[in-house]
PDB file of C-alpha atoms in Angstrom:
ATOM      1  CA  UNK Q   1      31.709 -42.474 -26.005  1.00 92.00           C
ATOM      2  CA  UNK Q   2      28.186 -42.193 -27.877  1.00 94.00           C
ATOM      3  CA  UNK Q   3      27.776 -39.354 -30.523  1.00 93.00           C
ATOM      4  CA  UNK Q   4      23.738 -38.380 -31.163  1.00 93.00           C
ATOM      5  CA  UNK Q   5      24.166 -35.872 -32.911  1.00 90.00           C
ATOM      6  CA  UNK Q   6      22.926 -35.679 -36.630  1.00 87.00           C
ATOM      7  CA  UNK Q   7      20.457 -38.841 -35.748  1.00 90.00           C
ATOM      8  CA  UNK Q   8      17.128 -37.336 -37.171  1.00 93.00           C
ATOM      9  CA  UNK Q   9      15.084 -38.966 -34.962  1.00 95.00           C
ATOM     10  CA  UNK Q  10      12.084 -37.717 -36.877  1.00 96.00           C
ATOM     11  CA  UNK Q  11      12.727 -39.988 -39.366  1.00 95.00           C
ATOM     12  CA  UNK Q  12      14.585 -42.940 -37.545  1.00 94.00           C
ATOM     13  CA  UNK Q  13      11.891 -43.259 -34.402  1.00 96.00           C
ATOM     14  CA  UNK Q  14       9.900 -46.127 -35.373  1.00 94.00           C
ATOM     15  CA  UNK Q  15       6.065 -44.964 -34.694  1.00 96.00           C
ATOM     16  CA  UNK Q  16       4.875 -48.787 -34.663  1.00 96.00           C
ATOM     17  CA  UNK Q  17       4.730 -49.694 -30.980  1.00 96.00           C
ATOM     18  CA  UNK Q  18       2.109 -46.696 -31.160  1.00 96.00           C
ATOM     19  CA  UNK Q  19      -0.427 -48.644 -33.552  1.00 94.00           C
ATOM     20  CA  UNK Q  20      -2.875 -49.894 -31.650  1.00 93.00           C
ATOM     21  CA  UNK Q  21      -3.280 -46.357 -30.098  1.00 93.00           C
ATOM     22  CA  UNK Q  22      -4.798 -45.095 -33.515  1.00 92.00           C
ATOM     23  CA  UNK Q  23      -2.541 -41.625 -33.602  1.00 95.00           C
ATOM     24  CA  UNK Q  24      -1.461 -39.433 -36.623  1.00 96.00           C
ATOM     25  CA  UNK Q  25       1.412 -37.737 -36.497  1.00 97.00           C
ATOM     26  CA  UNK Q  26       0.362 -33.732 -37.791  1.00 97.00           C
ATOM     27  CA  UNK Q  27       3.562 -32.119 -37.074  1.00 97.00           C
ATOM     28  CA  UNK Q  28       7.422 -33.242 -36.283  1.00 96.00           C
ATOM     29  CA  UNK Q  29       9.965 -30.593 -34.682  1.00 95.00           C
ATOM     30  CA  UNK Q  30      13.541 -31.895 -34.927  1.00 93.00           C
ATOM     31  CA  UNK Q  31      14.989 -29.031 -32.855  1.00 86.00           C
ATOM     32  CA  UNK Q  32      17.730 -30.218 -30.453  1.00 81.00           C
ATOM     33  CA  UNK Q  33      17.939 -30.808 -26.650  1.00 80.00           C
ATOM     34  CA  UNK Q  34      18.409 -27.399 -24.955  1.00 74.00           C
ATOM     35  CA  UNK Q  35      22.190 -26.474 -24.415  1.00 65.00           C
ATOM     36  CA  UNK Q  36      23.332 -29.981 -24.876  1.00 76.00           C
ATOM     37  CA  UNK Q  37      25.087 -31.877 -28.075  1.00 87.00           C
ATOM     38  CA  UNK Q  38      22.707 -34.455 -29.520  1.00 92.00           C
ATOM     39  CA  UNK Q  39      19.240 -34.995 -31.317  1.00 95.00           C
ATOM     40  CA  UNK Q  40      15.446 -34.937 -30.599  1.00 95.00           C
ATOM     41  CA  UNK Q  41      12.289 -34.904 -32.385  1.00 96.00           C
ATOM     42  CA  UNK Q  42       8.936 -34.177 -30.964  1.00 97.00           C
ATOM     43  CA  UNK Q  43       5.771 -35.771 -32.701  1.00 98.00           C
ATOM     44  CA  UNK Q  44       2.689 -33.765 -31.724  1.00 97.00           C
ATOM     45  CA  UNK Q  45      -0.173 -36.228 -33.288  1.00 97.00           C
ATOM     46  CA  UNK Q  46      -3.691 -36.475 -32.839  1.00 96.00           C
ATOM     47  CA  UNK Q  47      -6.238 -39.450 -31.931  1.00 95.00           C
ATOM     48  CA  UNK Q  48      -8.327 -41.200 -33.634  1.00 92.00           C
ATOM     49  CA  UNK Q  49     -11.503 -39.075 -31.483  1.00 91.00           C
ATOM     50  CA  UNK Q  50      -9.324 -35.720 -32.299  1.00 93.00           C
ATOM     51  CA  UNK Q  51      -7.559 -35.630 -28.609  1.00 94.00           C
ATOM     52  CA  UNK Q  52      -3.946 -34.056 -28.143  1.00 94.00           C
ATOM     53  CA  UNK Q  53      -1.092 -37.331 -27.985  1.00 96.00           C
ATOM     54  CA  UNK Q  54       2.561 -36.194 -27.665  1.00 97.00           C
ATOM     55  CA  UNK Q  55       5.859 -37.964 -28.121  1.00 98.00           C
ATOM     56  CA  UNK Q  56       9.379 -36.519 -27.556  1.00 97.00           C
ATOM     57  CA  UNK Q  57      12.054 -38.631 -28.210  1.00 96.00           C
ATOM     58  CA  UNK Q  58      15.513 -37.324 -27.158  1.00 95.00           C
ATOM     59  CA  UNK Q  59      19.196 -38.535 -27.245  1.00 95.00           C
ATOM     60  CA  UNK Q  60      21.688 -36.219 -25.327  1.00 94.00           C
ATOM     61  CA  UNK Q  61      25.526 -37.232 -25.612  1.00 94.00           C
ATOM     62  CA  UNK Q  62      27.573 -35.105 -23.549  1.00 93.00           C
ATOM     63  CA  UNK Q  63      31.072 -34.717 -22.497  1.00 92.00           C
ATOM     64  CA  UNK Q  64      31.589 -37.457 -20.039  1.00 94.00           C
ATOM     65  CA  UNK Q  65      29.787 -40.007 -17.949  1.00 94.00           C
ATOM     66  CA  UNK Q  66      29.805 -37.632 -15.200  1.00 95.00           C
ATOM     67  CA  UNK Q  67      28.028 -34.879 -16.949  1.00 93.00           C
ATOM     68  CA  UNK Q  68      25.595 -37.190 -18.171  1.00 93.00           C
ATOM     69  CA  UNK Q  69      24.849 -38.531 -15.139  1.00 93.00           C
ATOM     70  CA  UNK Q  70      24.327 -34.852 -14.027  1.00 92.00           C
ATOM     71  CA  UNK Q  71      21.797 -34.069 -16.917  1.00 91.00           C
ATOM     72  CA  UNK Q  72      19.969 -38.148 -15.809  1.00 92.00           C
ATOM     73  CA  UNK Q  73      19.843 -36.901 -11.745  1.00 92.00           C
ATOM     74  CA  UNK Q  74      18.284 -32.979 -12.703  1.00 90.00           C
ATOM     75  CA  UNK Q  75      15.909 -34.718 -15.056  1.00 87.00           C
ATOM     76  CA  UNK Q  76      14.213 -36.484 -11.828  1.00 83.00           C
ATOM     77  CA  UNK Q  77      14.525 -33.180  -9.932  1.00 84.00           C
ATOM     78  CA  UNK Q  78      12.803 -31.330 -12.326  1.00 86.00           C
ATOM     79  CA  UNK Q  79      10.176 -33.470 -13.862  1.00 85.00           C
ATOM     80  CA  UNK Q  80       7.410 -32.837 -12.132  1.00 87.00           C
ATOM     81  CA  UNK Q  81       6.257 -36.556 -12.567  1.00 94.00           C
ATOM     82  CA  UNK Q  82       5.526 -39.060 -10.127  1.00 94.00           C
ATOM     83  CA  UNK Q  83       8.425 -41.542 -10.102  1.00 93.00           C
ATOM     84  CA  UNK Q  84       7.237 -45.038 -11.549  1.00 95.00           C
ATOM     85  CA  UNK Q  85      10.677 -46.893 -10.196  1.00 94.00           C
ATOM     86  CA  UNK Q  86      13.832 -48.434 -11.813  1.00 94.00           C
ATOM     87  CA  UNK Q  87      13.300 -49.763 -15.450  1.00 94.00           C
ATOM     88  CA  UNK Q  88      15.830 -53.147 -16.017  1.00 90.00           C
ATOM     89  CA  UNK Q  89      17.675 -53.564 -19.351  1.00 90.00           C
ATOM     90  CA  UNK Q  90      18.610 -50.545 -20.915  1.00 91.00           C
ATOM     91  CA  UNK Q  91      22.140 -48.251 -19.713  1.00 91.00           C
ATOM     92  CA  UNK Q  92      23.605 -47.924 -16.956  1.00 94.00           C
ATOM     93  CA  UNK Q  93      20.451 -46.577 -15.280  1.00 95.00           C
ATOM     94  CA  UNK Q  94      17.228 -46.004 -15.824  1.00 96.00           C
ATOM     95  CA  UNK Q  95      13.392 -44.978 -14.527  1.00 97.00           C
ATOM     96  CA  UNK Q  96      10.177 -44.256 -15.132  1.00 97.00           C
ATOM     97  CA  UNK Q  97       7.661 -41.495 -14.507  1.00 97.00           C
ATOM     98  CA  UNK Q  98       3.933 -41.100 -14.890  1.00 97.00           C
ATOM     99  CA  UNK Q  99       1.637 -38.074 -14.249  1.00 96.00           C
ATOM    100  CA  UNK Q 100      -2.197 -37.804 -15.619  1.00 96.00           C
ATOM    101  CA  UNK Q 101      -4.033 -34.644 -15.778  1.00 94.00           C
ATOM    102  CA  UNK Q 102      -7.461 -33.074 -16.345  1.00 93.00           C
ATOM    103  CA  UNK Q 103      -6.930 -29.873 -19.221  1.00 88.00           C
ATOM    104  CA  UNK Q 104     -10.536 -30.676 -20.154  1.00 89.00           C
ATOM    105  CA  UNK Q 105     -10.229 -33.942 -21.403  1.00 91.00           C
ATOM    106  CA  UNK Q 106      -7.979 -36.825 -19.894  1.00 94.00           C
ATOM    107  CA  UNK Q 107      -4.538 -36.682 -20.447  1.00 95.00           C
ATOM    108  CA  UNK Q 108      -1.777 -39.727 -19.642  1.00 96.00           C
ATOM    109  CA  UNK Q 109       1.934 -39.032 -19.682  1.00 96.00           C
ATOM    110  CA  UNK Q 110       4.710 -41.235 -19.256  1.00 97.00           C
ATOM    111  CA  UNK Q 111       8.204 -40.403 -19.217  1.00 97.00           C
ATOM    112  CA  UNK Q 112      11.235 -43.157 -18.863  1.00 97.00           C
ATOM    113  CA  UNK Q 113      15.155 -41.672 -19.240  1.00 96.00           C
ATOM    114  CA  UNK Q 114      17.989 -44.071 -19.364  1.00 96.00           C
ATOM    115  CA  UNK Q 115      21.869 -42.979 -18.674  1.00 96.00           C
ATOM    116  CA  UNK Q 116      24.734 -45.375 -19.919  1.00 95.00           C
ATOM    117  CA  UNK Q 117      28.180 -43.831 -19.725  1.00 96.00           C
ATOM    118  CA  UNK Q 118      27.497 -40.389 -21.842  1.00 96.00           C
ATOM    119  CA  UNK Q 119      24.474 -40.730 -23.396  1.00 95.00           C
ATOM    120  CA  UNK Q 120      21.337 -39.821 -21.642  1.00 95.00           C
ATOM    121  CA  UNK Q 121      18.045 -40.758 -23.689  1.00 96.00           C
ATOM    122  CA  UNK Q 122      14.469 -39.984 -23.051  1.00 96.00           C
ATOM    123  CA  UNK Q 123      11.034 -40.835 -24.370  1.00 97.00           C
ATOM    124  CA  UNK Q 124       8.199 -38.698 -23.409  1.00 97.00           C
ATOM    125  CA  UNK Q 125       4.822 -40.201 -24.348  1.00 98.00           C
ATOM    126  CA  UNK Q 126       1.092 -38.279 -23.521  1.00 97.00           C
ATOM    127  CA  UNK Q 127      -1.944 -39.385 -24.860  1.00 97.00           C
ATOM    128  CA  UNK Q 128      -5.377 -37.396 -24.251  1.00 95.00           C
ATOM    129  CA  UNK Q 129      -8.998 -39.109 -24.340  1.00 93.00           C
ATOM    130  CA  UNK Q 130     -12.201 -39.264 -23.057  1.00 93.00           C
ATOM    131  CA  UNK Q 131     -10.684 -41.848 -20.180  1.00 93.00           C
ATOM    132  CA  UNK Q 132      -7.157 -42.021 -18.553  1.00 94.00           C
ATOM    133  CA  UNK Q 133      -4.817 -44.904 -20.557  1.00 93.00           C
ATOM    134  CA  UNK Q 134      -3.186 -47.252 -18.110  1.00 94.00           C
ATOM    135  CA  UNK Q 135      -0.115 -45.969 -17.343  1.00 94.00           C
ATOM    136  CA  UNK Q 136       0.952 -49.739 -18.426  1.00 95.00           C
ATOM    137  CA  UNK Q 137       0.027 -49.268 -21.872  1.00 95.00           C
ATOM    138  CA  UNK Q 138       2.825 -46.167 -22.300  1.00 96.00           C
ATOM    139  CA  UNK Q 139       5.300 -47.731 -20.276  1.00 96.00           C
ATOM    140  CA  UNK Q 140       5.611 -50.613 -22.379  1.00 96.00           C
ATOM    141  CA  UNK Q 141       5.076 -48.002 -25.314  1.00 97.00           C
ATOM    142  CA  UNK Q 142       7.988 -45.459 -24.375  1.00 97.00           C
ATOM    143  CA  UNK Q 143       9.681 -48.467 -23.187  1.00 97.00           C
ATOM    144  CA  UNK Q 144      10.040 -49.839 -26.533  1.00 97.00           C
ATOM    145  CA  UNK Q 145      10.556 -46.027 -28.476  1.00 97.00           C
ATOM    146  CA  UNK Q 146      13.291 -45.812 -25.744  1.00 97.00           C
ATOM    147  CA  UNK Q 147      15.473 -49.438 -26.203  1.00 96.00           C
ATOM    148  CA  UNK Q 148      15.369 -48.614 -29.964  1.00 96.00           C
ATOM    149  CA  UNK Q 149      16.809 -45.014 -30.138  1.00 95.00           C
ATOM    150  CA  UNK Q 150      19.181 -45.887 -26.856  1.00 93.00           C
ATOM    151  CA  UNK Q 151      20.717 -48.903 -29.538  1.00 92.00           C
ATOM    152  CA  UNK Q 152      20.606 -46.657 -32.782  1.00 92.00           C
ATOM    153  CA  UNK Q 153      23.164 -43.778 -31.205  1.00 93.00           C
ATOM    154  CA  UNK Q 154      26.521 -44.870 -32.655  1.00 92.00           C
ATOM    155  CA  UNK Q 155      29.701 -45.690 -30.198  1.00 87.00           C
ATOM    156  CA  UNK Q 156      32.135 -42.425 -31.698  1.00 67.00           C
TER     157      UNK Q 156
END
């Protein structure tokens, strides 16, 4: 069984995968996942040309496998994302999801969730600029955010 609870991910997410997108983080809000046991922290940054970037970082440990596998399918149902297929390598299972957007400026999101046995982790990542980012560029982003947090929640 996982525990993620008491994690700070505000100050245990490692920002450096997100370098060579030239973002400052202005604000951090560590409040937990809704109505589940476990940790989060959202980053709400800004770009280098002063467009919105975004990225939530969440680790959910919950009663069992099954519930967690419950909280992995309703995320898909309820993202509102396109689905950008399986992701190898990290839990049990795991997926990606992309979705851009036009709120006056461009705006890329990516979202990958993995599930291994109770622990269900997510990394959102959105970026805003004058162009849409490849949606490669936050895969392999969130990717990275998402190994590293799924590896830091300790076995209880």
């Amino acid at each position: 069984m996982y525990d993620a609870t008491n994690l700070d991910l505000c100050r245990r997410v490692d920002l450096a995968p997100l370098a060579d997108l030239s973002v400052k983080v202005a604000r951090t809000d560590p409040k937990p996942p809704l109505a589940r046991q476990g940790s989060s922290c959202l980053f709400e940054m800004r770009t280098a040309d002063d467009h919105q970037a975004n990225l939530l970082v969440e680790a959910s440990s919950l009663t069992s496998a099954e519930e967690a596998g419950r909280l992995y399918t309703a995320t898909q149902q309820v993202t509102g994302m396109t689905a950008d297929g399986p992701v190898a390598d990290v839990g049990e299972e795991a997926e990606g999801f992309v979705k851009r957007s036009d709120p006056g400026f461009k705006y890329t999101e990516y979202m990958v969730h993995a599930r291994g046995a109770n622990l269900v982790v997510k990394v959102w990542l959105a970026v805003g600029g004058d162009s849409y980012l490849p949606k490669q560029v936050l895969a392999a982003k969130a990717l990275a955010i998402l190994k590293a947090t799924y590896t830091a929640v300790p076995h209880a």
